[in-house]
Amino acid sequence: MPSAIVTGATGILGREIVFELGRNPEQWPTVHALSRSKKEDYPSNIIHNHIDLTSSAEEMAKDLKNVKGEYVFFAAYLQKDSEKENREVNGAMLDNFLNALNFTGALSSVKRIILVTGAKQYGVHLGAPKNPMCESDPWLIGSHRPPNFYYRQQDILHNFCARHSISWVVTYPNDVIGFAEGNFMNLGTALGLYAAVTKELGAELVFPGSERFYVGFDSFTCSKLHARFCLWAALEPRAAGQAFNVVNGDVQSWQTLWPKLAHRFGLAVKKDQFAEAPGEEAAVMELAEKPPVADMAAELGLVGSRMVYQGKVEQRVDLMKWSQREDVKKAWEKLAEREGLNKDALSKATWAFLGFVLGRNYDLVVNMSKARKLGWTGYVDSWDALSEVFDDLQDAKVLPKTE
Ligand SMILES: NC(=O)c1ccc[n+]([C@@H]2O[C@H](COP(=O)([O-])OP(=O)(O)OC[C@H]3O[C@@H](n4cnc5c(N)ncnc54)[C@H](OP(=O)(O)O)[C@@H]3O)[C@@H](O)[C@H]2O)c1
């Protein structure tokens, strides 16, 4: 029977890996869930252990004394202010953790390490990637590109696994739809709060992001689907030594999702929401001068093309400022009081993150062919995933009940 170790056990992606392993105790009798905090109760086959991944390998080895597993899922992440710091800190966390497993002797039982990264692999935070994004696309390296912590983590993983004859898998999820207890850093929470407060204000639902992206395309990752993928990739022999995109399998657009969101919260979409030029509430942020696709322009025959343009994040409503407006705060307080909701939810939601997700002026289409060719058949409708997260957020008293 396989055993497992999961880091980032309380995170939006790691938590679902823990629960997916928890659903099947006969197949996975022993699972070690690791994080600094413990936020909820686990199924009987899950043992939670405290760990601080920012400590040295020697220190970590003390916390890992009784931790063993054949499959290691690394889904921890510590957000830092700059890409340079992200690279240093998140690289060191993985490196020290792997060395700690070596110190304790647990490494001798490890068969495969699954590292969770993301679509920043393709520079989706810098501007338009080449679409659809494929795992074989070249890494964005060179002096014109900022450091990317996923590249460092993957280099660490590849070298470590080669040295110790262990197999590995890397996942690239994008724009994760999920739920994590007490963690407001996800697009579903902020989106639900935006709709709930709009309803309380008696207003129509206005898309706060970019008009271009409203009719453009995105590929989302349901955290539950990603967890199922991780277990599949851990046990599939042909997945060894491979990186995989992991998205839901539908390509979505906000022109489809926005009316569904409005309907769920009993709202109407403002019919002419893009008719007027953006007003005082708008904000624009320019991204990298050259979008990621520019690095492949010669190969793709796109040198000099107007389609290779500098990316922007265009918010018709700057969500950070919106969340701090007096009328918004008052409406939330009233709603939270009346419905018995978590009052901190509005101030702790990640408005800048949602603003980024909705404001980009380029498409994000992620290709799933590589995994499908190896037999992966997982699929989730992105609206269903979002709707399920709203259900979870209602149960957790973050969002009000809707009819
Ligand atoms: N969220 C998204 O939309 C998204 C999209 C694509 C890719 N990704 C990538 O997916 C990966 C996982 O991110 P996530 O969004 O799931 O992260 P998350 O929700 O912020 O969770 C981070 C996890 O790491 C743990 N952690 C942080 N610092 C730690 C430390 N010093 N010691 C031990 N554990 C620590 C946290 O637990 P404690 O705080 O309890 O220690 C938590 O369980 C990252 O590489 C991220 O870039 C995320």
XYZ file of C-alpha atoms and ligand atoms in Angstrom:
451
model
C 0.000 0.000 0.000
C 1.513 3.372 -0.942
C 2.160 6.049 1.672
C 2.501 9.767 1.096
C 3.892 13.049 2.385
C 2.222 16.344 1.432
C 3.740 19.776 2.107
C 1.542 22.875 1.907
C -1.232 20.829 3.505
C -3.341 23.886 4.356
C -2.931 25.633 0.995
C -5.483 25.930 -1.776
C -3.812 23.143 -3.813
C -2.114 21.049 -1.089
C -5.262 20.776 1.033
C -7.117 19.029 -1.776
C -4.243 16.589 -2.292
C -4.491 15.711 1.419
C -8.268 15.221 1.212
C -8.044 13.242 -2.021
C -5.580 10.877 -0.291
C -7.855 10.921 2.772
C -10.837 9.709 0.743
C -9.153 6.409 0.044
C -7.615 5.015 3.260
C -7.467 1.483 1.911
C -5.197 2.553 -0.915
C -3.325 5.211 1.106
C -3.234 3.973 4.734
C -0.625 6.510 5.900
C -0.433 10.120 4.749
C 1.683 12.797 6.446
C 0.257 16.296 5.968
C 2.865 18.999 6.669
C 2.470 22.727 7.315
C 3.109 25.282 10.054
C -0.554 25.541 10.990
C -3.267 22.929 11.331
C -6.594 24.396 10.340
C -9.081 21.551 10.336
C -9.715 17.924 11.202
C -8.502 15.233 8.833
C -9.673 11.732 7.888
C -8.203 8.909 10.000
C -5.399 8.008 7.568
C -3.937 11.538 7.719
C -1.303 12.456 10.303
C -0.589 16.167 10.558
C 2.995 17.155 11.391
C 4.292 20.637 12.019
C 7.107 21.847 9.795
C 8.728 25.184 9.049
C 10.185 24.889 5.579
C 12.196 28.083 6.022
C 14.381 26.373 8.625
C 17.574 24.511 7.790
C 17.554 20.904 6.588
C 19.036 19.816 9.954
C 16.274 21.612 11.906
C 13.561 20.223 9.643
C 14.921 16.712 10.052
C 13.967 16.922 13.766
C 10.310 17.567 12.867
C 10.430 14.822 10.232
C 11.719 12.075 12.543
C 8.632 9.888 12.173
C 7.667 10.979 8.658
C 8.033 8.493 5.812
C 6.274 8.109 2.485
C 6.788 6.643 -0.961
C 5.159 9.570 -2.764
C 6.057 13.137 -1.873
C 3.748 15.980 -2.967
C 5.388 19.386 -2.593
C 2.652 22.061 -2.678
C 4.065 24.578 -0.186
C 4.476 28.184 -1.219
C 5.579 31.310 0.561
C 4.721 34.526 -1.249
C 7.395 37.194 -1.219
C 7.387 40.769 -2.506
C 9.810 40.301 -5.386
C 10.559 37.550 -7.896
C 14.143 37.500 -6.638
C 12.992 36.775 -3.083
C 10.415 34.244 -4.312
C 13.206 32.444 -6.116
C 15.502 32.444 -3.091
C 12.929 31.489 -0.464
C 10.811 28.970 -2.389
C 13.913 27.394 -3.921
C 15.542 27.007 -0.498
C 12.341 25.563 1.013
C 12.287 22.740 -1.540
C 16.040 22.165 -1.409
C 16.211 22.014 2.395
C 13.129 19.812 2.638
C 14.537 17.250 0.201
C 17.857 17.240 2.046
C 16.012 16.821 5.360
C 14.359 13.655 3.990
C 17.829 12.443 3.153
C 19.113 13.199 6.697
C 16.289 11.236 8.337
C 16.716 8.261 6.013
C 13.128 8.643 4.758
C 14.483 9.173 1.244
C 15.270 5.476 0.870
C 11.508 4.742 0.636
C 10.653 7.611 -1.749
C 9.630 6.485 -5.230
C 8.370 9.704 -6.803
C 8.298 13.426 -5.960
C 5.471 15.538 -7.373
C 6.213 19.262 -7.408
C 3.311 21.712 -7.791
C 4.229 24.883 -9.685
C 2.060 26.824 -12.151
C 1.554 28.597 -15.452
C 4.015 31.327 -14.489
C 6.211 28.703 -16.146
C 5.048 30.369 -19.388
C 5.346 33.911 -18.026
C 1.581 34.472 -17.806
C 2.347 37.213 -15.256
C 4.520 39.079 -17.777
C 2.212 39.351 -20.770
C 0.839 37.208 -23.592
C 2.334 33.725 -23.811
C 2.363 31.666 -26.966
C -1.111 30.096 -27.139
C -1.972 27.351 -26.503
C 0.749 26.887 -23.895
C 2.559 23.545 -24.238
C 4.974 21.895 -21.847
C 7.648 21.841 -24.576
C 7.619 25.666 -24.869
C 11.061 27.093 -24.020
C 11.774 28.500 -20.566
C 11.939 32.293 -20.417
C 15.527 32.854 -19.475
C 18.044 35.562 -20.213
C 18.980 38.959 -18.847
C 15.752 40.506 -20.232
C 13.626 38.207 -18.044
C 13.028 38.380 -14.277
C 13.953 35.369 -12.123
C 11.312 32.637 -12.053
C 11.151 30.542 -8.881
C 9.558 27.630 -10.705
C 12.688 27.243 -12.838
C 14.864 27.153 -9.732
C 12.558 24.633 -8.049
C 12.526 22.428 -11.131
C 16.335 22.576 -11.447
C 16.632 21.586 -7.777
C 14.156 18.742 -8.265
C 15.776 17.413 -11.447
C 19.269 17.423 -9.937
C 18.186 15.911 -6.622
C 16.199 13.130 -8.283
C 19.027 12.329 -10.703
C 21.489 12.107 -7.782
C 19.227 9.819 -5.764
C 17.620 7.805 -8.615
C 14.088 8.915 -7.757
C 11.426 9.751 -10.331
C 9.634 13.106 -10.458
C 6.600 14.879 -11.895
C 5.883 18.633 -12.085
C 2.412 20.168 -12.479
C 1.503 23.521 -14.097
C -1.974 24.590 -12.900
C -3.398 28.001 -13.918
C -5.836 30.405 -12.187
C -6.849 27.990 -9.446
C -10.490 27.703 -8.410
C -10.524 26.295 -4.898
C -11.145 26.709 -1.228
C -8.795 26.801 1.743
C -9.951 27.223 5.321
C -9.138 30.675 6.675
C -7.217 31.519 3.509
C -8.749 34.343 1.530
C -6.110 34.278 -1.187
C -8.075 32.905 -4.032
C -10.033 34.279 -6.923
C -13.297 32.516 -5.942
C -13.502 34.261 -2.571
C -12.874 37.761 -3.908
C -15.245 37.189 -6.824
C -18.026 35.973 -4.520
C -17.516 38.902 -2.151
C -17.604 41.376 -5.052
C -20.942 39.951 -6.193
C -22.412 39.715 -2.674
C -21.526 43.324 -1.818
C -22.812 44.548 -5.202
C -26.124 42.897 -4.349
C -26.159 44.547 -0.929
C -25.497 47.919 -2.584
C -28.503 47.342 -4.866
C -26.342 47.870 -7.955
C -25.915 45.983 -11.232
C -22.973 43.647 -11.708
C -20.202 45.437 -13.609
C -17.172 43.506 -14.854
C -14.231 45.224 -13.142
C -11.559 43.849 -15.482
C -10.522 44.375 -19.074
C -13.015 44.534 -21.944
C -10.482 42.648 -24.084
C -10.290 39.802 -21.567
C -14.074 39.688 -21.092
C -14.289 38.259 -24.603
C -10.864 36.596 -24.445
C -10.032 33.113 -23.160
C -8.766 31.653 -19.918
C -8.087 28.098 -18.719
C -8.799 27.462 -15.044
C -7.691 24.708 -12.680
C -10.139 23.269 -10.168
C -8.056 22.409 -7.073
C -9.945 19.107 -6.651
C -9.208 18.083 -10.235
C -5.562 19.058 -9.723
C -5.423 16.775 -6.663
C -6.813 13.873 -8.674
C -4.236 14.609 -11.351
C -1.403 14.518 -8.787
C -2.441 11.050 -7.609
C -2.764 9.821 -11.177
C 0.664 11.226 -12.078
C 2.228 9.723 -8.940
C 1.184 6.214 -9.913
C 1.316 6.351 -13.732
C 4.658 4.822 -14.808
C 4.760 6.795 -18.077
C 4.422 10.120 -16.245
C 7.881 9.739 -14.686
C 10.291 12.571 -15.398
C 7.646 14.780 -17.002
C 6.035 18.174 -16.430
C 2.320 18.506 -17.167
C -0.190 21.284 -17.669
C -3.193 20.711 -15.412
C -6.351 22.636 -16.338
C -10.031 21.769 -16.319
C -10.319 20.883 -19.986
C -12.778 23.603 -21.002
C -11.626 26.944 -22.356
C -13.640 29.687 -20.685
C -14.396 33.364 -21.096
C -15.905 35.912 -18.743
C -18.621 36.738 -21.274
C -19.935 33.252 -20.399
C -19.114 33.188 -16.685
C -20.201 36.730 -15.775
C -23.941 36.293 -16.502
C -23.823 32.980 -14.563
C -22.198 34.771 -11.631
C -24.866 37.479 -11.768
C -27.632 34.870 -11.818
C -26.167 32.961 -8.866
C -26.157 36.132 -6.722
C -29.549 37.390 -7.907
C -28.042 40.242 -9.905
C -28.302 41.618 -13.427
C -25.249 42.268 -15.602
C -25.067 45.935 -16.542
C -26.155 45.751 -20.180
C -23.848 48.473 -21.487
C -20.994 47.941 -19.058
C -18.337 48.712 -21.679
C -20.190 51.482 -23.545
C -18.418 54.303 -21.741
C -14.692 54.884 -21.543
C -13.166 53.775 -18.216
C -13.705 56.460 -15.565
C -12.016 57.605 -12.377
C -12.280 54.192 -10.758
C -10.080 52.617 -13.441
C -6.416 51.611 -13.195
C -3.884 50.411 -15.746
C -0.627 48.574 -15.081
C 1.877 47.842 -17.809
C 3.586 44.454 -17.808
C 6.946 43.405 -19.290
C 7.918 45.444 -22.342
C 8.223 42.254 -24.370
C 5.547 39.600 -23.782
C 6.667 35.968 -23.384
C 5.582 35.165 -26.949
C 8.216 37.634 -28.182
C 10.929 35.139 -27.179
C 9.554 32.728 -29.787
C 8.592 35.342 -32.380
C 11.246 34.372 -34.943
C 10.375 30.674 -34.757
C 6.656 31.438 -34.983
C 6.979 33.949 -37.819
C 5.693 36.777 -35.643
C 8.636 39.185 -35.784
C 7.260 42.710 -36.297
C 3.658 41.560 -35.815
C 1.193 43.872 -34.053
C -0.065 40.759 -32.283
C 3.130 40.727 -30.209
C 2.295 43.638 -27.916
C 3.145 44.746 -24.402
C 0.666 43.252 -21.937
C -1.406 45.382 -19.592
C -3.668 44.816 -16.622
C -6.668 47.055 -17.266
C -9.127 47.364 -14.411
C -12.257 49.359 -15.206
C -12.806 49.260 -11.459
C -9.629 49.115 -9.373
C -10.691 46.336 -7.000
C -8.236 47.242 -4.269
C -9.682 50.769 -4.114
C -13.221 49.416 -4.494
C -12.781 47.168 -1.437
C -11.699 50.197 0.609
C -14.601 52.453 -0.405
C -16.709 53.582 2.584
C -20.016 52.498 1.019
C -18.548 49.061 0.179
C -17.164 48.561 3.703
C -20.479 49.657 5.259
C -22.494 47.375 2.967
C -20.228 44.440 3.866
C -20.453 45.150 7.611
C -24.238 45.238 7.371
C -24.354 42.037 5.325
C -21.841 40.212 7.537
C -23.711 41.244 10.691
C -27.110 40.249 9.325
C -25.956 36.878 7.919
C -23.428 35.993 10.649
C -20.441 36.026 8.241
C -16.710 36.276 8.892
C -16.219 40.058 9.128
C -12.547 39.913 8.129
C -13.331 38.367 4.756
C -13.579 41.664 2.841
C -10.327 43.170 4.139
C -8.392 39.905 3.814
C -9.552 38.943 0.317
C -6.855 39.295 -2.327
C -8.253 42.102 -4.446
C -4.998 42.785 -6.255
C -4.853 39.117 -7.331
C -8.428 39.152 -8.651
C -7.760 42.492 -10.360
C -4.817 40.865 -12.130
C -6.788 37.758 -13.112
C -9.633 39.803 -14.643
C -7.622 42.690 -16.021
C -5.165 41.031 -18.394
C -5.498 41.982 -22.039
C -4.387 38.665 -23.541
C -5.624 35.087 -23.780
C -4.477 32.165 -21.640
C -5.116 28.859 -23.334
C -3.442 25.855 -21.791
C -3.014 22.661 -23.808
C -3.812 19.305 -22.125
C -2.706 16.974 -24.938
C 0.421 15.685 -23.232
C -1.404 14.170 -20.237
C -4.338 13.012 -22.348
C -2.007 11.054 -24.616
C -0.853 9.167 -21.515
C -4.412 8.315 -20.499
C -5.506 11.224 -18.280
C -9.241 11.758 -18.803
C -10.056 14.180 -15.954
C -12.343 17.102 -16.775
C -14.342 19.672 -14.821
C -16.607 22.430 -16.111
C -15.095 25.680 -14.774
C -18.450 27.216 -13.834
C -19.348 24.057 -11.884
C -16.006 24.323 -10.060
C -16.612 27.984 -9.209
C -20.155 27.291 -8.116
C -18.952 24.505 -5.807
C -16.405 26.877 -4.241
C -19.209 29.379 -3.578
C -21.123 26.552 -1.828
C -18.042 25.845 0.333
C -17.624 29.555 1.093
C -21.272 29.773 2.133
C -20.827 26.801 4.473
C -17.689 28.446 5.899
C -19.677 31.664 6.550
C -17.597 33.738 4.164
C -20.417 34.313 1.665
C -24.132 34.745 2.325
C -26.584 32.042 1.305
C -28.150 32.667 -2.097
C -31.600 31.493 -3.225
N -3.344 29.843 -5.999
C -3.274 29.924 -7.324
O -4.151 30.518 -7.993
C -2.119 29.240 -8.056
C -2.175 29.180 -9.457
C -1.182 28.517 -10.137
C -0.096 28.014 -9.442
N -0.035 28.124 -8.089
C 1.158 27.571 -7.419
O 0.817 26.465 -6.621
C 1.785 26.316 -5.587
C 1.033 26.203 -4.273
O 0.392 27.451 -4.055
P -1.007 27.673 -3.309
O -1.704 28.772 -4.006
O -1.667 26.367 -3.088
O -0.447 28.215 -1.937
P -1.235 28.687 -0.634
O -2.688 28.459 -0.740
O -0.729 30.049 -0.296
O -0.663 27.661 0.451
C 0.680 27.655 0.800
C 0.939 26.445 1.675
O 2.341 26.460 2.001
C 2.479 26.339 3.414
N 3.648 27.079 3.856
C 3.957 28.374 3.580
N 5.100 28.702 4.212
C 5.499 27.597 4.892
C 6.602 27.323 5.743
N 7.533 28.251 6.041
N 6.694 26.105 6.285
C 5.766 25.156 6.033
N 4.728 25.331 5.227
C 4.590 26.561 4.667
C 1.194 26.964 3.976
O 0.889 26.417 5.246
P 1.099 27.162 6.637
O 0.915 28.619 6.403
O 0.076 26.531 7.522
O 2.477 26.806 7.031
C 0.157 26.467 2.977
O -0.242 25.172 3.321
C 2.695 27.544 -5.692
O 3.844 27.228 -6.413
C 1.855 28.531 -6.469
O 2.641 29.491 -7.139
C -1.030 28.709 -7.382
